[in-house]
Short mmCIF file of C-alpha atoms and ligand atoms in Angstrom, two decimals:
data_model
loop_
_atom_site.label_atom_id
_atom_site.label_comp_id
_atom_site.label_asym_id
_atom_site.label_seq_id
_atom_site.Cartn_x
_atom_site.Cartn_y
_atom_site.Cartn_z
CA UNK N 1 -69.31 109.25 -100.99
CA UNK N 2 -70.58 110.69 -104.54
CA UNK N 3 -69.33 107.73 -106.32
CA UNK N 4 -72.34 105.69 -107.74
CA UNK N 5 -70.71 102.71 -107.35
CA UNK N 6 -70.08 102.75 -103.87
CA UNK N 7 -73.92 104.14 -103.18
CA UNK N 8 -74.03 101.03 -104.99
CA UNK N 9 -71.97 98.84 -103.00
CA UNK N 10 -73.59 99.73 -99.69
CA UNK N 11 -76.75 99.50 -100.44
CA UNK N 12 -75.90 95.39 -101.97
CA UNK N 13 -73.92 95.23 -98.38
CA UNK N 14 -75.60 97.07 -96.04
CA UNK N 15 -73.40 98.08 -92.82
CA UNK N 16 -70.38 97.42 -94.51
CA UNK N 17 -67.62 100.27 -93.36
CA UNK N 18 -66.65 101.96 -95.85
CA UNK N 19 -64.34 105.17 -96.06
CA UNK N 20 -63.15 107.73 -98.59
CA UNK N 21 -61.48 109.54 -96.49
CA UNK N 22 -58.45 111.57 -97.96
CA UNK N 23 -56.65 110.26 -94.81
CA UNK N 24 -57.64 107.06 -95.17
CA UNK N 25 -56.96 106.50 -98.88
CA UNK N 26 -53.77 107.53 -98.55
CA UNK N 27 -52.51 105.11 -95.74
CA UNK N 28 -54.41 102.52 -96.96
CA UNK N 29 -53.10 102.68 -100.39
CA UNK N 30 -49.98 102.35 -99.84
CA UNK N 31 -46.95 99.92 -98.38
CA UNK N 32 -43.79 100.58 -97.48
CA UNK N 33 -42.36 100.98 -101.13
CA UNK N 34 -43.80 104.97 -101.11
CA UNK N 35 -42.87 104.65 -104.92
CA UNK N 36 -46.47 105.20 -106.01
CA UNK N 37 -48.98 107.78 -104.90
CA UNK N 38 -51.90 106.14 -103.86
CA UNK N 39 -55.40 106.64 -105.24
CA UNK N 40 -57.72 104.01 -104.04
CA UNK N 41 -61.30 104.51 -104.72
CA UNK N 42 -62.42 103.74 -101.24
CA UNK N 43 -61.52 102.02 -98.23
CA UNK N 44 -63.78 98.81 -97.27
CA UNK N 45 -63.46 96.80 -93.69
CA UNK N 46 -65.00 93.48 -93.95
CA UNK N 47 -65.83 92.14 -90.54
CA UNK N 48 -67.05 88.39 -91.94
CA UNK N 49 -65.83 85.73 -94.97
CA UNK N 50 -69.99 86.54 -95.55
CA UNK N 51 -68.91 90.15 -96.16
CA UNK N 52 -65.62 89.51 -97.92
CA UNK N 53 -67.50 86.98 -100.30
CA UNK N 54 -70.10 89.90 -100.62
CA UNK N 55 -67.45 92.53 -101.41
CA UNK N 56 -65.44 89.79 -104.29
CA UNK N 57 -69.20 89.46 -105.69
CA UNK N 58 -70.46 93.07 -106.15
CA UNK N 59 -66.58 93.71 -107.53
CA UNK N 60 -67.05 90.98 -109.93
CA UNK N 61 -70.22 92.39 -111.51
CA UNK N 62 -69.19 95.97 -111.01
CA UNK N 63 -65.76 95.38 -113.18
CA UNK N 64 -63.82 97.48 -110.26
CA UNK N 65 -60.39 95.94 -109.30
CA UNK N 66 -59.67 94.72 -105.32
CA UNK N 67 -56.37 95.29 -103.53
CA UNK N 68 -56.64 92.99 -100.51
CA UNK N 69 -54.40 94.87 -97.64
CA UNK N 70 -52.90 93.65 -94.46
CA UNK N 71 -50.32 95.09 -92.28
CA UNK N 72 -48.66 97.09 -95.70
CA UNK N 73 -45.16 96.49 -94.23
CA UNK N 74 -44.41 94.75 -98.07
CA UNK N 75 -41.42 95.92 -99.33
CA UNK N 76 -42.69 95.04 -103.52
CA UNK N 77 -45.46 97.01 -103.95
CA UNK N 78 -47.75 94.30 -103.60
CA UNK N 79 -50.33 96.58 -101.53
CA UNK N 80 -50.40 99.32 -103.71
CA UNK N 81 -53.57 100.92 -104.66
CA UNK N 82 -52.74 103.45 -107.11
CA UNK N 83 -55.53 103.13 -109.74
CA UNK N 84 -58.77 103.54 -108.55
CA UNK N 85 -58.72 99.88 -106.72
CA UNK N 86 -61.33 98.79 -103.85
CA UNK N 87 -58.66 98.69 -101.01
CA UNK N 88 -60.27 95.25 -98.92
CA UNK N 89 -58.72 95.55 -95.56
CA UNK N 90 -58.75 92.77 -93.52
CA UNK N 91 -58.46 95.13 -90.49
CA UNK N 92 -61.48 94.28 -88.40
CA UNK N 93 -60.84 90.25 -89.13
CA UNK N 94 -58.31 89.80 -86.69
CA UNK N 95 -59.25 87.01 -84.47
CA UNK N 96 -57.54 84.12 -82.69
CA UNK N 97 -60.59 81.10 -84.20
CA UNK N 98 -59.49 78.50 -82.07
CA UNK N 99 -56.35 76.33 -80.93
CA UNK N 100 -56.35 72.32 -81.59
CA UNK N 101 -53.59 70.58 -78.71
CA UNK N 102 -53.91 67.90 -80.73
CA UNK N 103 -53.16 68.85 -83.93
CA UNK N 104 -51.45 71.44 -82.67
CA UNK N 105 -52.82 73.64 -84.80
CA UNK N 106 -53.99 77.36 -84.61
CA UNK N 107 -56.32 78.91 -86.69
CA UNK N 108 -56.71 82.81 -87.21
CA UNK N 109 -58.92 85.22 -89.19
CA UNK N 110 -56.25 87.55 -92.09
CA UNK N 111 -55.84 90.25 -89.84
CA UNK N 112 -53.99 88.98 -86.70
CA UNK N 113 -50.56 90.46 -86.59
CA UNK N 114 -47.61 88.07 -87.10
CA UNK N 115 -46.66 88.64 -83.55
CA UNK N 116 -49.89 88.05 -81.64
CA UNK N 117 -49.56 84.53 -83.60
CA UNK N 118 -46.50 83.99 -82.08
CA UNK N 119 -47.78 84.87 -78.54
CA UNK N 120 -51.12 82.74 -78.87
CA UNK N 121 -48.96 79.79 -79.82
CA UNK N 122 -46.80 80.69 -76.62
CA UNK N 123 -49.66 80.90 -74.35
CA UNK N 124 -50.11 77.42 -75.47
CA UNK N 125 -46.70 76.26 -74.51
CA UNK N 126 -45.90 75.88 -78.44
CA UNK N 127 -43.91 78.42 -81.48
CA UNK N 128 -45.10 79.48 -84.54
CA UNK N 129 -41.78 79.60 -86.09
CA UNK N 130 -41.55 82.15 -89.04
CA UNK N 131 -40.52 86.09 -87.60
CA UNK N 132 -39.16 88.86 -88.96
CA UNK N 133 -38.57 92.36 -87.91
CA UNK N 134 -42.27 93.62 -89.16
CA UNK N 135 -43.50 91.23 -87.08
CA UNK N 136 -45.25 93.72 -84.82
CA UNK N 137 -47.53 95.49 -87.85
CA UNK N 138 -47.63 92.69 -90.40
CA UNK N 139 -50.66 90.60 -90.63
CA UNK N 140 -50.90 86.56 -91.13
CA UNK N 141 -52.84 86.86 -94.32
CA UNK N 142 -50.15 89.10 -95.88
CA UNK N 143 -47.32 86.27 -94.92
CA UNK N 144 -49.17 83.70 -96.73
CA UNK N 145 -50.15 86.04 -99.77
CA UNK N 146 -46.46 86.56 -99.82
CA UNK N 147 -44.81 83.31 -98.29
CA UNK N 148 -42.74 85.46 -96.26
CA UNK N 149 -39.58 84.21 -94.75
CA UNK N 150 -37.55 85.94 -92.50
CA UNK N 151 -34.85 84.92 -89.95
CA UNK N 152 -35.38 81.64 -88.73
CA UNK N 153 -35.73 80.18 -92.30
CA UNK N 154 -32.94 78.30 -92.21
CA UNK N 155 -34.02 76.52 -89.36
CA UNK N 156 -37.80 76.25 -90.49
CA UNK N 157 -38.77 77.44 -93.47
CA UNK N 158 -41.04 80.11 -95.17
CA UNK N 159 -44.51 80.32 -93.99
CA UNK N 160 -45.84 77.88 -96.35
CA UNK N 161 -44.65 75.07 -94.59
CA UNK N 162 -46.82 76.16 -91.47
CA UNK N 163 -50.22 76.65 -93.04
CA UNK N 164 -52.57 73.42 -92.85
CA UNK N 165 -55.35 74.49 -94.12
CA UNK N 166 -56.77 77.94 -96.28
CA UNK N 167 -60.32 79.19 -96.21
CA UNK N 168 -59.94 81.41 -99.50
CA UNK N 169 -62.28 83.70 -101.40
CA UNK N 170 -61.98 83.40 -104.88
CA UNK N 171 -62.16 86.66 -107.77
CA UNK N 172 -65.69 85.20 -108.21
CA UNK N 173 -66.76 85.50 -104.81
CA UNK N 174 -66.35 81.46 -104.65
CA UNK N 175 -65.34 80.24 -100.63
CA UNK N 176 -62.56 77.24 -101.13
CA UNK N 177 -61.65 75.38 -97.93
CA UNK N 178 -58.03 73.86 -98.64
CA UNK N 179 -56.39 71.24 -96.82
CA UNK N 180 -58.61 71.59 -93.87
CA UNK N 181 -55.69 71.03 -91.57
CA UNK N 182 -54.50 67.49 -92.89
CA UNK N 183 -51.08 66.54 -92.80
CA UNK N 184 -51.71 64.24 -95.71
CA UNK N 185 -54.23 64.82 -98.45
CA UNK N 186 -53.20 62.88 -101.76
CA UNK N 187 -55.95 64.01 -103.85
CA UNK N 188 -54.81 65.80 -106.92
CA UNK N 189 -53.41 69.65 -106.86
CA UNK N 190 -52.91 71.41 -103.71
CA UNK N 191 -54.20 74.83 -104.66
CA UNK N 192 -53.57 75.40 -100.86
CA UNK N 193 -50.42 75.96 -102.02
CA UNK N 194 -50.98 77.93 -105.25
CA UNK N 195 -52.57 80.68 -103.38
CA UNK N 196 -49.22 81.15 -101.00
CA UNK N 197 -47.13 83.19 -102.64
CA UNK N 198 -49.54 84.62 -105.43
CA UNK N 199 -49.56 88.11 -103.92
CA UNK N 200 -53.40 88.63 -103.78
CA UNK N 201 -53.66 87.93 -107.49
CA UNK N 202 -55.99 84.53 -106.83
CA UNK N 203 -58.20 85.65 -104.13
CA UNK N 204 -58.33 87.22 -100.58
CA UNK N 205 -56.93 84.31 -97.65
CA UNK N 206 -59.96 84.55 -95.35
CA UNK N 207 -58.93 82.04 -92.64
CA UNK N 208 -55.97 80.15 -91.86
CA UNK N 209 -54.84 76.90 -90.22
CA UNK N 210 -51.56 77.41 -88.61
CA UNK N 211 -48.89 74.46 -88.06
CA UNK N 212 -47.27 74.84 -84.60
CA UNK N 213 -44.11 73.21 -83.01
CA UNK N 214 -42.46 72.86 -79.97
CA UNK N 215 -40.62 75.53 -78.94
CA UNK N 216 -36.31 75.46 -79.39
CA UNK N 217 -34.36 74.87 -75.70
CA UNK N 218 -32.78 78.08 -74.52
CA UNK N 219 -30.54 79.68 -77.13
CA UNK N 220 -27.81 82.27 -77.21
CA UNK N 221 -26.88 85.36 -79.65
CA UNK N 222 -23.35 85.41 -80.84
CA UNK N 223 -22.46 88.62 -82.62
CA UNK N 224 -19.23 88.15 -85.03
CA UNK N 225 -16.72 90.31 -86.67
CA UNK N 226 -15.38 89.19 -89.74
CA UNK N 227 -12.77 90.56 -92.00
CA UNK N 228 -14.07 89.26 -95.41
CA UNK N 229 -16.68 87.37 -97.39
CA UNK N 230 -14.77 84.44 -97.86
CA UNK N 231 -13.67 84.24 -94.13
CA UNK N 232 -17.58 84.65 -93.32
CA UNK N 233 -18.42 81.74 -95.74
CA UNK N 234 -15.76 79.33 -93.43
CA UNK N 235 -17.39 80.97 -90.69
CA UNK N 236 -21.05 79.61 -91.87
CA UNK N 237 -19.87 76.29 -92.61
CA UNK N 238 -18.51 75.38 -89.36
CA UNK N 239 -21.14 76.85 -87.50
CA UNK N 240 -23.58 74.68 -89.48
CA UNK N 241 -21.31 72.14 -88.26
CA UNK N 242 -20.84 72.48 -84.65
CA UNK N 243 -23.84 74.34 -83.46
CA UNK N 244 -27.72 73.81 -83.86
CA UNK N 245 -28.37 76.91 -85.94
CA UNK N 246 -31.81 79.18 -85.46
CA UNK N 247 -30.79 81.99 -87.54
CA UNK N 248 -27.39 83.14 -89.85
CA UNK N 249 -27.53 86.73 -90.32
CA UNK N 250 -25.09 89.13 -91.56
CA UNK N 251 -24.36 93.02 -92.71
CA UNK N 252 -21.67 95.25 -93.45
CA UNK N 253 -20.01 98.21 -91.58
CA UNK N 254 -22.21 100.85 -93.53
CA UNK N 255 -25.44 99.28 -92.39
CA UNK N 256 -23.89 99.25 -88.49
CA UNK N 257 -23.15 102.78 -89.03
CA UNK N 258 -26.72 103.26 -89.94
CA UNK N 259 -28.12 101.09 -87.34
CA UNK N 260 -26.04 103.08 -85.08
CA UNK N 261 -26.74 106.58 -86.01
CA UNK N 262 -30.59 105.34 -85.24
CA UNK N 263 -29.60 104.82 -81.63
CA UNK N 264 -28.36 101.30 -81.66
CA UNK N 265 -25.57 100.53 -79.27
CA UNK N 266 -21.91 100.14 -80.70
CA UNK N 267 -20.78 96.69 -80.41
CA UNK N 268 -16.80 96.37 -80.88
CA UNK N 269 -14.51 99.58 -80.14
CA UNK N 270 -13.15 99.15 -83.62
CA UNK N 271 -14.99 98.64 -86.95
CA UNK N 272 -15.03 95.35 -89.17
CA UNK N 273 -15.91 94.78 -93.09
CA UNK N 274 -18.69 91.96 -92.21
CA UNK N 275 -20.63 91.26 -89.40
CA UNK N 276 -22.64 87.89 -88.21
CA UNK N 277 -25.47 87.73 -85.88
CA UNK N 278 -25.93 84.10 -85.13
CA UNK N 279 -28.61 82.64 -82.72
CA UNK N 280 -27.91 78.77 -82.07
CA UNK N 281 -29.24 76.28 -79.41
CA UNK N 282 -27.83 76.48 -75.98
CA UNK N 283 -29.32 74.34 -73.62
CA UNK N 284 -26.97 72.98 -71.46
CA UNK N 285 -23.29 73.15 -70.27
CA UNK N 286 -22.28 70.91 -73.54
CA UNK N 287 -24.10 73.30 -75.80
CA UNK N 288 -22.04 76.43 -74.41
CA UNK N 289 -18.56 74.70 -74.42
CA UNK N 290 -19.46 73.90 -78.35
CA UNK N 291 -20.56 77.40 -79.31
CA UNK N 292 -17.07 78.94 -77.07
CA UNK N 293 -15.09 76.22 -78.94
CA UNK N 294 -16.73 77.34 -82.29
CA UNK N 295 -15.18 81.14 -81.13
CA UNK N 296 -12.25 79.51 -80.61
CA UNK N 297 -11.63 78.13 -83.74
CA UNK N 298 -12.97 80.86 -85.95
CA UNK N 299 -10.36 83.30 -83.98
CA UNK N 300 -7.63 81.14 -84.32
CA UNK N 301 -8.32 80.63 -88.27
CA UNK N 302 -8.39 84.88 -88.72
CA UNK N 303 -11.97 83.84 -89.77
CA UNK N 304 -13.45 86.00 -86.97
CA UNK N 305 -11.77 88.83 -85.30
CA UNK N 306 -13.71 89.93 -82.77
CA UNK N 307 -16.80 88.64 -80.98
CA UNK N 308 -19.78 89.05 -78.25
CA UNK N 309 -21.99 86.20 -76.83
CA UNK N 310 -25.18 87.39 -75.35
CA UNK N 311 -25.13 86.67 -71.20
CA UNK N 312 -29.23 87.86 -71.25
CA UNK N 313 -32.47 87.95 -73.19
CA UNK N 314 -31.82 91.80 -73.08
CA UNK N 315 -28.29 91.39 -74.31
CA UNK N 316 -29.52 88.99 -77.08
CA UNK N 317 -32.22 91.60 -78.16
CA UNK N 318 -29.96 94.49 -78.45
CA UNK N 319 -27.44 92.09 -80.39
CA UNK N 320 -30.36 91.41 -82.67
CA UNK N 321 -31.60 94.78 -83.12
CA UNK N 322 -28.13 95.88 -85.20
CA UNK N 323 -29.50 93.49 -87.54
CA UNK N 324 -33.28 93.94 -87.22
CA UNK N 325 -32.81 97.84 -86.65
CA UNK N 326 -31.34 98.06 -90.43
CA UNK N 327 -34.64 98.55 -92.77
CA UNK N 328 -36.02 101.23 -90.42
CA UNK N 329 -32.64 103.00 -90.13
CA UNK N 330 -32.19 103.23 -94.11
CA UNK N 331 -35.59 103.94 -94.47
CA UNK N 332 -35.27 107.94 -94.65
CA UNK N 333 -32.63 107.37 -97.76
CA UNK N 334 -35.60 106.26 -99.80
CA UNK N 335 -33.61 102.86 -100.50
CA UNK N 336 -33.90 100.99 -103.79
CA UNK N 337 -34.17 97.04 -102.70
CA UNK N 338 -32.76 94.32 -103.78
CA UNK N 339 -34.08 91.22 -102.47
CA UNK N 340 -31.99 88.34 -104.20
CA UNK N 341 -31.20 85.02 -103.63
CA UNK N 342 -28.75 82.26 -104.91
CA UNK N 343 -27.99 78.61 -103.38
CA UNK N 344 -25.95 79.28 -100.70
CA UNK N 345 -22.98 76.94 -102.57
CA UNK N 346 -22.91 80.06 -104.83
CA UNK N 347 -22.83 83.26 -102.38
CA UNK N 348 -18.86 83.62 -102.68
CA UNK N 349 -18.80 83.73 -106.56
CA UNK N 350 -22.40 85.49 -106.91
CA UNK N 351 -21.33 87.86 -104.61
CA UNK N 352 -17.70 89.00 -106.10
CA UNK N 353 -19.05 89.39 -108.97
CA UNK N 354 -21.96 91.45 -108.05
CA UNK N 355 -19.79 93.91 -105.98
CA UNK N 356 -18.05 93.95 -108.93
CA UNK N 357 -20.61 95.34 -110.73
CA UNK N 358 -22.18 97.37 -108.18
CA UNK N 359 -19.04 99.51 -107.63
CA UNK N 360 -19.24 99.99 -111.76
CA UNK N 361 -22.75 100.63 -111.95
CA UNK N 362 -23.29 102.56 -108.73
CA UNK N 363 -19.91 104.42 -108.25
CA UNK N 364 -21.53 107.32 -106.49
CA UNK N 365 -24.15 105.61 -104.83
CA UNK N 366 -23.99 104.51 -101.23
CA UNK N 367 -24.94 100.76 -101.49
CA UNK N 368 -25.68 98.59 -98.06
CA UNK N 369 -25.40 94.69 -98.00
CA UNK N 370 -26.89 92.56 -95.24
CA UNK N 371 -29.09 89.82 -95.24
CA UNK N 372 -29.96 86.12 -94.71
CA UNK N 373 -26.92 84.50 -95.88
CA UNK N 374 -27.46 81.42 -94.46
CA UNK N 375 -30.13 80.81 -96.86
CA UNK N 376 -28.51 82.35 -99.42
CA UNK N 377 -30.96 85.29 -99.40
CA UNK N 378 -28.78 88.96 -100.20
CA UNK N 379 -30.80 92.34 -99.80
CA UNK N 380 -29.02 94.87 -101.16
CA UNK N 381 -30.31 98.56 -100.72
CA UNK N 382 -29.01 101.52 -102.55
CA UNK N 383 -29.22 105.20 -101.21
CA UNK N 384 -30.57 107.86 -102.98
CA UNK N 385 -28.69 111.02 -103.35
CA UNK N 386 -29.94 114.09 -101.37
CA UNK N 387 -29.56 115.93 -104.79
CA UNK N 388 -31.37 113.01 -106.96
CA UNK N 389 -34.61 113.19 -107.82
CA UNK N 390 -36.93 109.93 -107.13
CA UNK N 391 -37.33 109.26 -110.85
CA UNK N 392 -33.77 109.84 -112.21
CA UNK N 393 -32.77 107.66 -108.81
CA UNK N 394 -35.12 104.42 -109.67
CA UNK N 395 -34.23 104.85 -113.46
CA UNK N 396 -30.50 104.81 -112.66
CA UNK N 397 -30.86 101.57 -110.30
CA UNK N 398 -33.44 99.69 -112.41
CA UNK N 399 -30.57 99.88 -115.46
CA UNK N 400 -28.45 98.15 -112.90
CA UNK N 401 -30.65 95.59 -112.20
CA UNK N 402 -30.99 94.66 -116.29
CA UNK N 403 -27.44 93.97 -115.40
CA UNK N 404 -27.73 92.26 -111.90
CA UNK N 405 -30.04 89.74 -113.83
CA UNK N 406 -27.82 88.66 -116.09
CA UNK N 407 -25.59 87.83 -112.76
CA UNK N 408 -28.45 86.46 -111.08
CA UNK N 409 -29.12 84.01 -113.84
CA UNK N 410 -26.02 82.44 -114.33
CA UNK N 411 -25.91 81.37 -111.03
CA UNK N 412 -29.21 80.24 -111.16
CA UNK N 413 -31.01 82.95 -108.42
CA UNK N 414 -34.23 84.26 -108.38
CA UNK N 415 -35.18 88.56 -108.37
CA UNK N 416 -37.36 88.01 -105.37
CA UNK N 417 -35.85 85.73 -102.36
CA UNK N 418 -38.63 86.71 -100.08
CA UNK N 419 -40.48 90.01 -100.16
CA UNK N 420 -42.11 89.13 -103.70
CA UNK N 421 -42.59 90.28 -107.57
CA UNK N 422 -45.54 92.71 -106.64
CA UNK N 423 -45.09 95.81 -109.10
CA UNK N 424 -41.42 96.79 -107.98
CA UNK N 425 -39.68 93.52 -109.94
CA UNK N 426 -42.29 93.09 -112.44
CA UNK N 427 -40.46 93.69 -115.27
CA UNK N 428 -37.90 91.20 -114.12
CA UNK N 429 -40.13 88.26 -113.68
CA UNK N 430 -39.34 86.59 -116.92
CA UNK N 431 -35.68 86.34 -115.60
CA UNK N 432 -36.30 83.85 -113.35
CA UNK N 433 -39.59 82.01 -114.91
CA UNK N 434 -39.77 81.11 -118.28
CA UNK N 435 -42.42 82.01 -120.61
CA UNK N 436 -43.97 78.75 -120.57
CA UNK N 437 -44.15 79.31 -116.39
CA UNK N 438 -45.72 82.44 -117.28
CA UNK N 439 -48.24 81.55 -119.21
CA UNK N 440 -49.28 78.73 -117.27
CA UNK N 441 -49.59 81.27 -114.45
CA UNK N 442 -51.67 83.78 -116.06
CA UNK N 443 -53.81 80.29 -116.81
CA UNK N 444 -54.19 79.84 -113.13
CA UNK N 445 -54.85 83.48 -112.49
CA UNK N 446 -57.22 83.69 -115.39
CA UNK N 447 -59.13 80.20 -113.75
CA UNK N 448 -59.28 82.09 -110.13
CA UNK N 449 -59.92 85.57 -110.54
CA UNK N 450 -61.77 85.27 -114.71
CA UNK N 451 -62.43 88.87 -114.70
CA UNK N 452 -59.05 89.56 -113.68
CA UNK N 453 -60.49 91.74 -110.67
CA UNK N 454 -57.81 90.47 -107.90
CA UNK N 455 -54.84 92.44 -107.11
CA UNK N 456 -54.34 93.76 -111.11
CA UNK N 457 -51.46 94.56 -112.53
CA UNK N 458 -48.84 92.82 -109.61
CA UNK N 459 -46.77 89.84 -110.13
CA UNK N 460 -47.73 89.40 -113.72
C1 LIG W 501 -35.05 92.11 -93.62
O1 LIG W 501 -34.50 91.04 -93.82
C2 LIG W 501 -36.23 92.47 -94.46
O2 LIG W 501 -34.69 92.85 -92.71
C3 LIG W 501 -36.09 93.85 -95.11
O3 LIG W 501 -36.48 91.52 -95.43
C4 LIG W 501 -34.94 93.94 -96.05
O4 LIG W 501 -35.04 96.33 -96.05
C5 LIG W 501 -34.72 95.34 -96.70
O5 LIG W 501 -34.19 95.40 -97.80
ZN1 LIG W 502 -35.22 89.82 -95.26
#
């Protein structure tokens, strides 16, 4: 640890664990873009908000920039430390605080996983609703830097409609308690609110209050072939119609056949252009005859042409994984992402058009569409090339996606449904805000974090 400044930091923080470990930096610098090579300065585990508050301080006066890091599993480069940055993991801060039955609330230090939130609320005969496939190595403060959403939004929202209250440490070092768990607070600007979704770039979440709910009655997992988009739209509307909807999923034949050759099991003997996983209440007798006569219907209309309703949990998980298996599975292509969404009124038209222009801008490019169309949320991942180099590949895509914005914007979509602007869609941002949104952001940011110390150089 030559550095002076971090002979420096330890003695201001004594027992503060610090590493500068080659091994270290390099996990800890990175997400799961792998776009950038990472190059943190060191590696620092709070254990306290005392020690986080300590850490903000000494970076404030020492001018060095902070990348606060969770799980990494971000898909935007919001985690990336690839400039010298203080890495703040909030590793060692991953504790259950307390559960209110009253309120019904949980709250949890930064660091608990997504998934042990889901199992305290369990234990407590409640659901934390939000989940997603990462939800094993992603961490609670990460979801809120990056309101994440995930598979059950349609039915619940993103994560910012769960969060009650924020204990937040400011790019001053300044501890802001927001909301402190009300469920109504008219007094003036909810900065509660400002922080979820800034990406790190206000301040490090510290603590959390968590919204629970009951959990859904018993529900089953209907897998769905379908032979084209605009069958799969009919599809959506009448299941919105007859059944009580947890989750709309749906991906093409290449990602199956990538899902597949990662060991997934093959669902249908032959192969389909689209395919729906759909999870929907089934509680009783009524509820089953509803979702058959939804089958029924869809068959009969050509919408769907072949189908599978899950008998077990086990069945229902290894309908699921063909959808949740796809990320991981496309991984070793070194995917570009796409993460776009449009009102779901506008998913037909959006979408023509955009395979129209995909198979014109990426004719020898494998491209794979799946997604959350049921809240009109597309991701859209290109292969690379064996041949292609990383630069030549990103370049090629990124000239696509001058032209995908255009598309995006005159059906009134956003860059970034979900996994956030971080440094991959940067230079996109100002096709979706304007520049007085922009400015008024870099306001905020400049109000929060006045030496600009937080999370540099992502989102804006
Ligand atoms: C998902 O929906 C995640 O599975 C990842 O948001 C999407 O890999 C992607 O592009
Ligand atoms: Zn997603």
């Amino acid at each position: 640890m030559t550095d002076p400044r971090l002979s420096d930091l330890l003695h201001q923080i004594p027992g503060l664990k610090v590493s500068t470990d080659p091994g270290d930096l390099e996990h800890h610098g990175r997400d799961w873009t792998r776009r950038w090579r990472p190059a943190p300065l060191a590696i620092v585990w709070p254990a306290s908000v005392d020690e986080v508050q300590a850490v903000v301080r000494w970076a404030h006066g020492a001018g060095v920039a902070i990348v606060p890091s969770g799980g990494r599993t971000g898909l935007s480069g919001g985690a990336v430390a690839a400039h010298g940055e203080l890495v703040v993991s909030l590793d060692r801060m991953n504790r259950v605080l307390g559960f209110d039955p009253i309120d019904r609330t949980l709250t949890v230090q930064p660091g608990v996983p997504l998934e042990t939130v889901q199992n305290a609320a369990r234990e407590h005969g409640l659901l934390y609703p939000v989940d997603f496939a990462a939800r094993g190595s992603c961490q609670i403060g990460g979801n809120i830097a990056t309101n994440a959403g995930g598979i059950r939004v349609i039915r619940y929202g993103n994560t910012r409609q769960w969060v009650a209250g924020l204990k937040v440490v400011t790019g001053t070092g300044e501890l802001l308690d927001l909301n402190r768990g009300l469920i109504k607070n008219a007094s003036g600007y909810d900065l509660r609110h400002l922080v979820i979704g800034s990406e790190g770039t206000l301040g490090i979440v510290v603590e959390a209050t968590l919204t629970l709910t009951s959990p859904p009655p018993p529900s089953q997992v209907m897998l769905l072939a379908v032979p084209a988009m605009d069958a799969l739209m009919k599809v959506f509307a009448e299941a919105r119609h007859s059944l009580r909807l947890e989750a709309f999923e749906f991906f093409t034949d290449r990602a199956l056949r990538h899902v597949l050759a990662h060991g997934a099991q093959q669902p249908f003997e032959e192969t389909h252009p689209f395919y729906v996983v759909t999870e929907f209440d089934a509680a009783d007798d009524q509820a089953e005859a509803a979702a058959l006569g939804f089958f029924e219907l869809c068959m009969e209309e050509g919408w769907v042409v072949d189908g599978v309703i899950s008998s077990s949990d086990a069945q229902a998980a290894s309908l699921w994984r063909l959808r949740e298996g796809i990320t991981e599975s496309l991984a070793p292509h070194k995917p570009y992402k796409n993460d776009v969404s449009v009102r779901i009124s506008a998913v037909p038209a959006f979408m023509a058009e955009m395979e129209a222009l995909l198979s014109e801008g990426y004719p020898h490019f494998e491209v794979v569409w799946f997604g959350h169309i049921g809240d009109g949320n597309l991701h859209i991942n290109v292969l690379k090339p064996a041949e292609l180099d990383n630069a030549r590949f990103v370049e090629q895509c990124e000239h696509v996606t001058t032209l995908l914005v255009d598309t995006l914007a005159r059906h009134g979509g956003s860059i970034s449904a979900e996994h956030g602007i971080g440094l991959v869609k940067k230079p996109w941002l100002g096709s979706v805000r304007s520049d007085a949104e922009i400015a008024l952001m870099r306001a905020i940011k400049a109000a929060w974090d006045p030496k600009g110390i937080m999370n540099p150089g992502k989102l804006l």
